[in-house]
mmCIF file of C-alpha atoms in Angstrom:
data_model
loop_
_atom_site.group_PDB
_atom_site.id
_atom_site.type_symbol
_atom_site.label_atom_id
_atom_site.label_comp_id
_atom_site.label_asym_id
_atom_site.label_seq_id
_atom_site.Cartn_x
_atom_site.Cartn_y
_atom_site.Cartn_z
ATOM 1 C CA MET A 359 -54.315 119.387 193.619
ATOM 2 C CA SER A 360 -52.114 122.528 195.052
ATOM 3 C CA ILE A 361 -53.992 124.764 197.350
ATOM 4 C CA LEU A 362 -52.378 128.271 197.971
ATOM 5 C CA ILE A 363 -54.126 129.813 200.672
ATOM 6 C CA GLY A 364 -53.227 132.810 202.981
ATOM 7 C CA SER A 365 -54.786 136.052 204.006
ATOM 8 C CA HIS A 366 -54.119 139.713 204.150
ATOM 9 C CA VAL A 367 -51.014 140.633 206.185
ATOM 10 C CA SER A 368 -49.577 144.141 207.341
ATOM 11 C CA ILE A 369 -46.770 145.466 205.564
ATOM 12 C CA SER A 370 -45.975 147.816 208.462
ATOM 13 C CA LYS A 371 -42.590 145.911 209.228
ATOM 14 C CA GLY A 372 -41.815 145.382 205.410
ATOM 15 C CA LEU A 373 -42.290 142.528 203.285
ATOM 16 C CA ILE A 374 -40.419 140.361 205.628
ATOM 17 C CA GLY A 375 -42.845 141.162 208.406
ATOM 18 C CA ALA A 376 -45.595 140.183 205.978
ATOM 19 C CA ALA A 377 -43.732 137.165 205.031
ATOM 20 C CA LYS A 378 -43.239 135.891 208.815
ATOM 21 C CA THR A 379 -46.868 136.880 209.743
ATOM 22 C CA ALA A 380 -48.025 134.569 207.105
ATOM 23 C CA HIS A 381 -46.084 131.710 207.884
ATOM 24 C CA SER A 382 -47.372 132.230 211.815
ATOM 25 C CA TYR A 383 -50.806 131.508 210.145
ATOM 26 C CA ASN A 384 -49.481 128.370 208.102
ATOM 27 C CA ALA A 385 -50.174 130.153 204.880
ATOM 28 C CA ASN A 386 -48.250 129.685 201.723
ATOM 29 C CA THR A 387 -49.544 132.900 200.146
ATOM 30 C CA PHE A 388 -50.581 136.303 201.368
ATOM 31 C CA MET A 389 -51.742 139.944 200.241
ATOM 32 C CA ILE A 390 -50.565 143.006 201.313
ATOM 33 C CA TYR A 391 -51.487 146.971 200.555
ATOM 34 C CA THR A 392 -47.950 148.517 199.846
ATOM 35 C CA GLY A 393 -49.002 151.112 202.390
ATOM 36 C CA ALA A 394 -52.332 152.274 204.102
ATOM 37 C CA PRO A 395 -54.964 151.759 201.756
ATOM 38 C CA GLN A 396 -56.791 155.205 202.584
ATOM 39 C CA ASN A 397 -54.173 157.254 201.452
ATOM 40 C CA THR A 398 -51.002 157.773 199.279
ATOM 41 C CA ARG A 399 -48.190 158.006 201.674
ATOM 42 C CA ARG A 400 -45.755 155.020 201.007
ATOM 43 C CA LYS A 401 -42.292 154.239 202.291
ATOM 44 C CA PRO A 402 -39.227 154.021 200.060
ATOM 45 C CA LEU A 403 -38.934 150.788 198.295
ATOM 46 C CA GLU A 404 -35.567 150.405 199.994
ATOM 47 C CA ASP A 405 -36.875 150.654 203.329
ATOM 48 C CA MET A 406 -39.267 147.862 202.589
ATOM 49 C CA LYS A 407 -36.925 144.873 203.608
ATOM 50 C CA ILE A 408 -38.132 143.395 200.175
ATOM 51 C CA ASP A 409 -34.573 141.095 199.594
ATOM 52 C CA GLU A 410 -35.165 140.005 203.313
ATOM 53 C CA GLY A 411 -38.904 138.952 202.725
ATOM 54 C CA LYS A 412 -38.024 137.564 199.552
ATOM 55 C CA GLU A 413 -35.581 135.018 200.821
ATOM 56 C CA TYR A 414 -37.780 134.140 203.957
ATOM 57 C CA MET A 415 -40.471 133.343 201.559
ATOM 58 C CA ASN A 416 -38.087 131.087 199.438
ATOM 59 C CA GLU A 417 -37.003 129.337 202.713
ATOM 60 C CA HIS A 418 -40.515 128.718 203.656
ATOM 61 C CA ASP A 419 -42.325 128.196 200.535
ATOM 62 C CA ILE A 420 -44.120 130.971 200.540
ATOM 63 C CA LYS A 421 -45.073 132.056 196.884
ATOM 64 C CA ASP A 422 -47.595 133.843 194.199
ATOM 65 C CA ILE A 423 -48.089 136.843 196.730
ATOM 66 C CA VAL A 424 -50.796 139.272 195.779
ATOM 67 C CA VAL A 425 -50.934 143.281 196.280
ATOM 68 C CA HIS A 426 -54.247 145.249 196.665
ATOM 69 C CA ALA A 427 -54.743 148.764 195.519
ATOM 70 C CA PRO A 428 -55.797 151.296 197.905
ATOM 71 C CA TYR A 429 -59.642 152.141 198.139
ATOM 72 C CA ILE A 430 -58.419 155.721 196.891
ATOM 73 C CA ILE A 431 -57.975 154.737 193.369
ATOM 74 C CA ASN A 432 -61.142 155.434 191.342
ATOM 75 C CA LEU A 433 -60.782 154.898 187.928
ATOM 76 C CA ALA A 434 -64.518 155.646 187.280
ATOM 77 C CA SER A 435 -64.791 159.079 189.222
ATOM 78 C CA VAL A 436 -66.440 162.354 187.347
ATOM 79 C CA LYS A 437 -63.604 164.533 189.158
ATOM 80 C CA ASP A 438 -60.602 165.196 187.258
ATOM 81 C CA ASP A 439 -58.357 165.497 190.114
ATOM 82 C CA ILE A 440 -59.534 162.155 191.487
ATOM 83 C CA TYR A 441 -59.324 160.430 188.113
ATOM 84 C CA GLY A 442 -55.919 161.920 187.635
ATOM 85 C CA LEU A 443 -54.446 160.689 191.004
ATOM 86 C CA ALA A 444 -56.290 157.063 190.288
ATOM 87 C CA GLN A 445 -54.369 156.798 187.133
ATOM 88 C CA SER A 446 -50.745 158.209 188.279
ATOM 89 C CA PHE A 447 -50.897 156.286 191.610
ATOM 90 C CA LEU A 448 -52.155 152.934 189.968
ATOM 91 C CA GLY A 449 -48.833 153.411 187.702
ATOM 92 C CA GLU A 450 -46.762 153.928 191.213
ATOM 93 C CA GLU A 451 -48.352 151.021 192.577
ATOM 94 C CA ILE A 452 -47.870 148.485 189.774
ATOM 95 C CA ILE A 453 -44.001 149.323 190.180
ATOM 96 C CA ARG A 454 -44.282 148.590 193.843
ATOM 97 C CA THR A 455 -46.053 145.326 193.053
ATOM 98 C CA GLU A 456 -43.130 144.349 190.498
ATOM 99 C CA ALA A 457 -40.697 145.172 193.114
ATOM 100 C CA MET A 458 -42.248 143.090 195.793
ATOM 101 C CA GLY A 459 -42.279 140.068 193.567
ATOM 102 C CA SER A 460 -45.765 139.771 192.720
ATOM 103 C CA ASN A 461 -47.768 138.950 189.715
ATOM 104 C CA TYR A 462 -50.854 140.571 190.664
ATOM 105 C CA ILE A 463 -52.117 143.798 191.758
ATOM 106 C CA VAL A 464 -56.076 143.749 192.752
ATOM 107 C CA VAL A 465 -58.119 147.030 191.639
ATOM 108 C CA HIS A 466 -61.644 147.879 192.577
ATOM 109 C CA PRO A 467 -63.027 149.065 189.178
ATOM 110 C CA GLY A 468 -64.448 152.286 190.437
ATOM 111 C CA SER A 469 -67.763 153.887 191.172
ATOM 112 C CA TYR A 470 -69.227 156.573 188.865
ATOM 113 C CA THR A 471 -71.471 158.402 191.233
ATOM 114 C CA VAL A 472 -73.481 160.963 189.536
ATOM 115 C CA LYS A 473 -73.290 159.355 186.159
ATOM 116 C CA ASP A 474 -74.282 155.970 184.914
ATOM 117 C CA VAL A 475 -72.516 152.435 183.975
ATOM 118 C CA ASP A 476 -71.723 153.050 180.839
ATOM 119 C CA TYR A 477 -69.893 156.217 181.680
ATOM 120 C CA GLY A 478 -68.070 154.475 184.461
ATOM 121 C CA ILE A 479 -67.219 151.362 182.273
ATOM 122 C CA ASN A 480 -65.645 153.979 179.464
ATOM 123 C CA ARG A 481 -63.805 155.942 182.031
ATOM 124 C CA ILE A 482 -62.376 152.875 183.555
ATOM 125 C CA ALA A 483 -61.122 151.363 180.370
ATOM 126 C CA GLU A 484 -59.648 154.872 179.084
ATOM 127 C CA GLY A 485 -57.753 155.302 182.605
ATOM 128 C CA LEU A 486 -56.124 151.789 182.113
ATOM 129 C CA ASN A 487 -55.437 152.589 178.675
ATOM 130 C CA ASN A 488 -53.352 155.517 180.163
ATOM 131 C CA VAL A 489 -51.591 153.427 182.593
ATOM 132 C CA LEU A 490 -50.765 150.075 180.759
ATOM 133 C CA THR A 491 -47.795 150.053 178.755
ATOM 134 C CA ASN A 492 -45.878 147.138 176.996
ATOM 135 C CA ASP A 493 -43.319 146.706 180.003
ATOM 136 C CA THR A 494 -46.257 146.505 182.807
ATOM 137 C CA LYS A 495 -45.292 142.861 184.349
ATOM 138 C CA PRO A 496 -47.992 142.204 186.848
ATOM 139 C CA PHE A 497 -51.734 141.486 186.028
ATOM 140 C CA VAL A 498 -53.935 143.959 186.933
ATOM 141 C CA CYS A 499 -56.918 142.343 188.423
ATOM 142 C CA LEU A 500 -60.209 144.051 188.247
ATOM 143 C CA GLU A 501 -62.370 142.559 191.218
ATOM 144 C CA THR A 502 -65.822 141.598 191.131
ATOM 145 C CA MET A 503 -67.807 143.574 193.148
ATOM 146 C CA ALA A 504 -70.836 143.620 195.284
ATOM 147 C CA GLY A 505 -72.972 146.484 193.399
ATOM 148 C CA LYS A 506 -73.364 148.809 196.175
ATOM 149 C CA GLY A 507 -73.946 152.316 195.038
ATOM 150 C CA SER A 508 -72.757 152.842 191.816
ATOM 151 C CA GLU A 509 -69.559 150.197 191.707
ATOM 152 C CA VAL A 510 -68.725 148.797 188.309
ATOM 153 C CA GLY A 511 -68.421 145.150 188.256
ATOM 154 C CA LYS A 512 -71.056 143.707 189.578
ATOM 155 C CA THR A 513 -71.656 141.528 186.841
ATOM 156 C CA PHE A 514 -69.405 139.570 184.344
ATOM 157 C CA GLU A 515 -70.313 141.575 181.614
ATOM 158 C CA GLU A 516 -69.850 144.820 182.931
ATOM 159 C CA LEU A 517 -66.031 143.438 183.569
ATOM 160 C CA GLN A 518 -65.842 142.094 180.242
ATOM 161 C CA LYS A 519 -66.930 145.495 178.526
ATOM 162 C CA ILE A 520 -64.255 146.931 180.433
ATOM 163 C CA ILE A 521 -61.699 144.648 179.159
ATOM 164 C CA ASP A 522 -63.251 144.979 175.394
ATOM 165 C CA LYS A 523 -62.150 148.446 175.689
ATOM 166 C CA VAL A 524 -58.628 148.294 177.016
ATOM 167 C CA GLU A 525 -55.900 148.085 174.392
ATOM 168 C CA LEU A 526 -53.360 145.821 176.092
ATOM 169 C CA LYS A 527 -55.696 143.095 177.224
ATOM 170 C CA GLU A 528 -53.055 140.695 177.957
ATOM 171 C CA LYS A 529 -52.256 142.706 180.817
ATOM 172 C CA LEU A 530 -55.652 142.298 182.672
ATOM 173 C CA GLY A 531 -57.103 139.618 185.239
ATOM 174 C CA ILE A 532 -59.873 139.021 187.312
ATOM 175 C CA CYS A 533 -60.091 138.502 191.278
ATOM 176 C CA PHE A 534 -63.183 136.700 191.757
ATOM 177 C CA ASP A 535 -64.379 137.757 195.401
ATOM 178 C CA THR A 536 -67.039 135.005 197.130
ATOM 179 C CA CYS A 537 -68.746 137.638 199.302
ATOM 180 C CA HIS A 538 -69.064 140.229 196.286
ATOM 181 C CA THR A 539 -70.373 137.593 193.881
ATOM 182 C CA HIS A 540 -72.657 136.376 196.531
ATOM 183 C CA ASP A 541 -73.765 139.717 197.615
ATOM 184 C CA SER A 542 -74.333 140.860 193.703
ATOM 185 C CA GLY A 543 -76.585 137.738 192.992
ATOM 186 C CA TYR A 544 -74.584 135.138 191.965
ATOM 187 C CA ASP A 545 -75.667 131.683 193.580
ATOM 188 C CA ILE A 546 -72.110 130.606 194.444
ATOM 189 C CA ILE A 547 -73.649 128.064 197.466
ATOM 190 C CA ASN A 548 -75.726 125.913 194.798
ATOM 191 C CA ASP A 549 -74.666 126.438 191.338
ATOM 192 C CA PHE A 550 -70.719 127.287 191.770
ATOM 193 C CA ASP A 551 -69.796 125.095 188.586
ATOM 194 C CA ASN A 552 -72.401 126.599 186.467
ATOM 195 C CA ILE A 553 -71.132 130.159 187.531
ATOM 196 C CA MET A 554 -67.825 129.154 186.415
ATOM 197 C CA LYS A 555 -69.247 128.013 183.113
ATOM 198 C CA GLU A 556 -70.979 131.480 182.573
ATOM 199 C CA PHE A 557 -67.765 133.318 183.646
ATOM 200 C CA ASP A 558 -65.764 131.271 180.845
ATOM 201 C CA GLU A 559 -68.348 132.131 178.449
ATOM 202 C CA ILE A 560 -68.208 135.672 179.256
ATOM 203 C CA ILE A 561 -64.873 136.585 180.213
ATOM 204 C CA GLY A 562 -62.824 133.629 180.046
ATOM 205 C CA LEU A 563 -61.094 131.123 182.627
ATOM 206 C CA ASP A 564 -57.747 132.394 181.553
ATOM 207 C CA ARG A 565 -58.263 135.405 183.151
ATOM 208 C CA LEU A 566 -59.017 134.212 186.429
ATOM 209 C CA LYS A 567 -56.025 135.133 188.568
ATOM 210 C CA VAL A 568 -56.735 135.389 192.216
ATOM 211 C CA PHE A 569 -59.757 134.734 194.516
ATOM 212 C CA HIS A 570 -60.902 136.349 197.720
ATOM 213 C CA ILE A 571 -62.251 133.741 200.058
ATOM 214 C CA ASN A 572 -65.124 135.490 202.453
ATOM 215 C CA GLY A 573 -68.102 134.918 204.140
ATOM 216 C CA SER A 574 -70.977 137.247 203.937
ATOM 217 C CA LEU A 575 -73.562 138.693 206.533
ATOM 218 C CA ASN A 576 -76.060 139.209 203.838
ATOM 219 C CA VAL A 577 -78.399 137.343 201.964
ATOM 220 C CA ARG A 578 -77.925 136.603 198.346
ATOM 221 C CA GLY A 579 -78.293 139.767 195.874
ATOM 222 C CA SER A 580 -78.322 142.154 198.819
ATOM 223 C CA ARG A 581 -75.404 144.201 197.298
ATOM 224 C CA LYS A 582 -73.985 145.495 200.555
ATOM 225 C CA ASP A 583 -70.492 143.953 200.829
ATOM 226 C CA ARG A 584 -70.133 143.008 204.350
ATOM 227 C CA HIS A 585 -67.682 140.326 204.793
ATOM 228 C CA ALA A 586 -68.388 137.227 207.390
ATOM 229 C CA ASN A 587 -65.826 135.061 209.048
ATOM 230 C CA ILE A 588 -65.550 131.628 207.303
ATOM 231 C CA GLY A 589 -68.898 129.462 208.464
ATOM 232 C CA ALA A 590 -69.438 131.716 211.439
ATOM 233 C CA ASP A 591 -72.567 131.055 213.106
ATOM 234 C CA ALA A 592 -74.779 133.468 214.949
ATOM 235 C CA SER A 593 -72.523 133.458 218.026
ATOM 236 C CA ASN A 594 -69.776 135.058 216.274
ATOM 237 C CA LYS A 595 -69.306 138.775 217.559
ATOM 238 C CA ARG A 596 -69.375 139.851 213.585
ATOM 239 C CA GLY A 597 -72.053 138.282 212.574
ATOM 240 C CA MET A 598 -73.392 134.982 210.970
ATOM 241 C CA ASP A 599 -72.052 133.744 207.478
ATOM 242 C CA GLN A 600 -74.754 133.525 205.084
ATOM 243 C CA ILE A 601 -72.739 131.829 202.341
ATOM 244 C CA GLY A 602 -71.600 128.914 204.760
ATOM 245 C CA PHE A 603 -68.434 126.746 205.298
ATOM 246 C CA LYS A 604 -69.622 123.942 202.743
ATOM 247 C CA ALA A 605 -69.964 126.172 199.711
ATOM 248 C CA LEU A 606 -66.491 128.151 200.618
ATOM 249 C CA TYR A 607 -64.433 124.600 201.089
ATOM 250 C CA ASP A 608 -66.259 123.143 198.022
ATOM 251 C CA ILE A 609 -64.953 126.562 196.147
ATOM 252 C CA VAL A 610 -61.583 126.109 197.644
ATOM 253 C CA HIS A 611 -61.085 122.651 196.557
ATOM 254 C CA ASN A 612 -62.404 122.957 193.105
ATOM 255 C CA GLU A 613 -60.273 122.353 190.411
ATOM 256 C CA ILE A 614 -60.411 125.989 189.060
ATOM 257 C CA CYS A 615 -58.514 127.275 192.148
ATOM 258 C CA ASP A 616 -55.819 125.009 191.709
ATOM 259 C CA ASN A 617 -52.605 126.813 192.330
ATOM 260 C CA LYS A 618 -54.267 130.018 192.169
ATOM 261 C CA PRO A 619 -53.610 132.538 195.138
ATOM 262 C CA LEU A 620 -56.716 132.170 197.730
ATOM 263 C CA ILE A 621 -56.787 135.182 200.018
ATOM 264 C CA LEU A 622 -59.154 135.855 203.144
ATOM 265 C CA GLU A 623 -60.213 139.132 204.122
ATOM 266 C CA THR A 624 -62.414 138.270 206.918
ATOM 267 C CA PRO A 625 -63.038 140.333 209.788
ATOM 268 C CA TRP A 626 -60.922 140.498 213.084
ATOM 269 C CA ILE A 627 -63.236 139.788 216.170
ATOM 270 C CA ASP A 628 -61.649 142.903 218.051
ATOM 271 C CA LYS A 629 -58.636 144.793 217.694
ATOM 272 C CA THR A 630 -56.387 142.158 218.654
ATOM 273 C CA THR A 631 -58.100 139.030 217.709
ATOM 274 C CA ASN A 632 -58.284 137.325 213.652
ATOM 275 C CA LEU A 633 -59.272 133.544 213.008
ATOM 276 C CA TYR A 634 -56.662 133.708 209.696
ATOM 277 C CA LYS A 635 -54.901 130.877 211.167
ATOM 278 C CA GLU A 636 -58.256 128.910 212.153
ATOM 279 C CA GLU A 637 -59.578 129.547 208.934
ATOM 280 C CA ILE A 638 -56.930 128.455 206.669
ATOM 281 C CA ALA A 639 -56.548 125.253 208.532
ATOM 282 C CA MET A 640 -60.572 124.881 208.112
ATOM 283 C CA LEU A 641 -60.238 125.341 204.433
ATOM 284 C CA ARG A 642 -57.250 123.561 203.288
ATOM 285 C CA ASP A 643 -57.950 120.060 205.285
ATOM 286 C CA ILE A 644 -59.344 117.667 202.805
ATOM 287 C CA LYS A 645 -60.216 115.588 205.804
ATOM 288 C CA ASN A 646 -62.461 118.313 207.271
ATOM 289 C CA ILE A 647 -65.546 117.732 205.355
ATOM 290 C CA TYR A 648 -68.309 119.876 206.663
#
């Protein structure tokens, strides 16, 4: 089995900087935002040190990197200006994803706010139909969501309803987030294999492209979306992981995760300390059995 595991890393020093940071964590993949996730400001591609980054990745066996679309993209928005921005900027981010050498751009489906879930599903599908073209190369991966507020994507059925309405379905994938699915009510702790069977029946395992591997600060079904460090106990400054190391370790080593990018988005302990290197080592080591 081939385990591709890494974390979110900063792109502030270009793709070469991101790749070097990932390598320092002993990662063999990683995830980036192409700029700050809260705004549309982006450096020109020629300033992103892409060629140097790709060369470094080839030299250090880092591959299948992932791009995450910014939070400001809301394809379910009721406001036309926000909806228009979501489509135009997603189109630009797809171009940047391809330039970075990534096959995957992860997108939060969107929030319908004052409408209802059917409105949100229709709105998202319409937006994707306006963005996707036959020339789109990266998979646009809809992320499983925790279900807080009016988020669309808290169930496999909601995600499949979006896919059903998209014309270029072959351009779509799914990013499975362990914190989000746990918080939305799926029992990934005790029943992951059957959850995957359910996913296959509703969506199809062929669409499963990326995993976000995160603990959760909340009990199953809380719909709160608060990430925890892997297997953290009550002494952790950020709080205790309610999913637990055993469940997340078993998911990482499940054959369904073979050769798929597994990305940590776990919290930093403080402004200068993260546990990515330690968490990657914990989850990768086949001898590390609970």
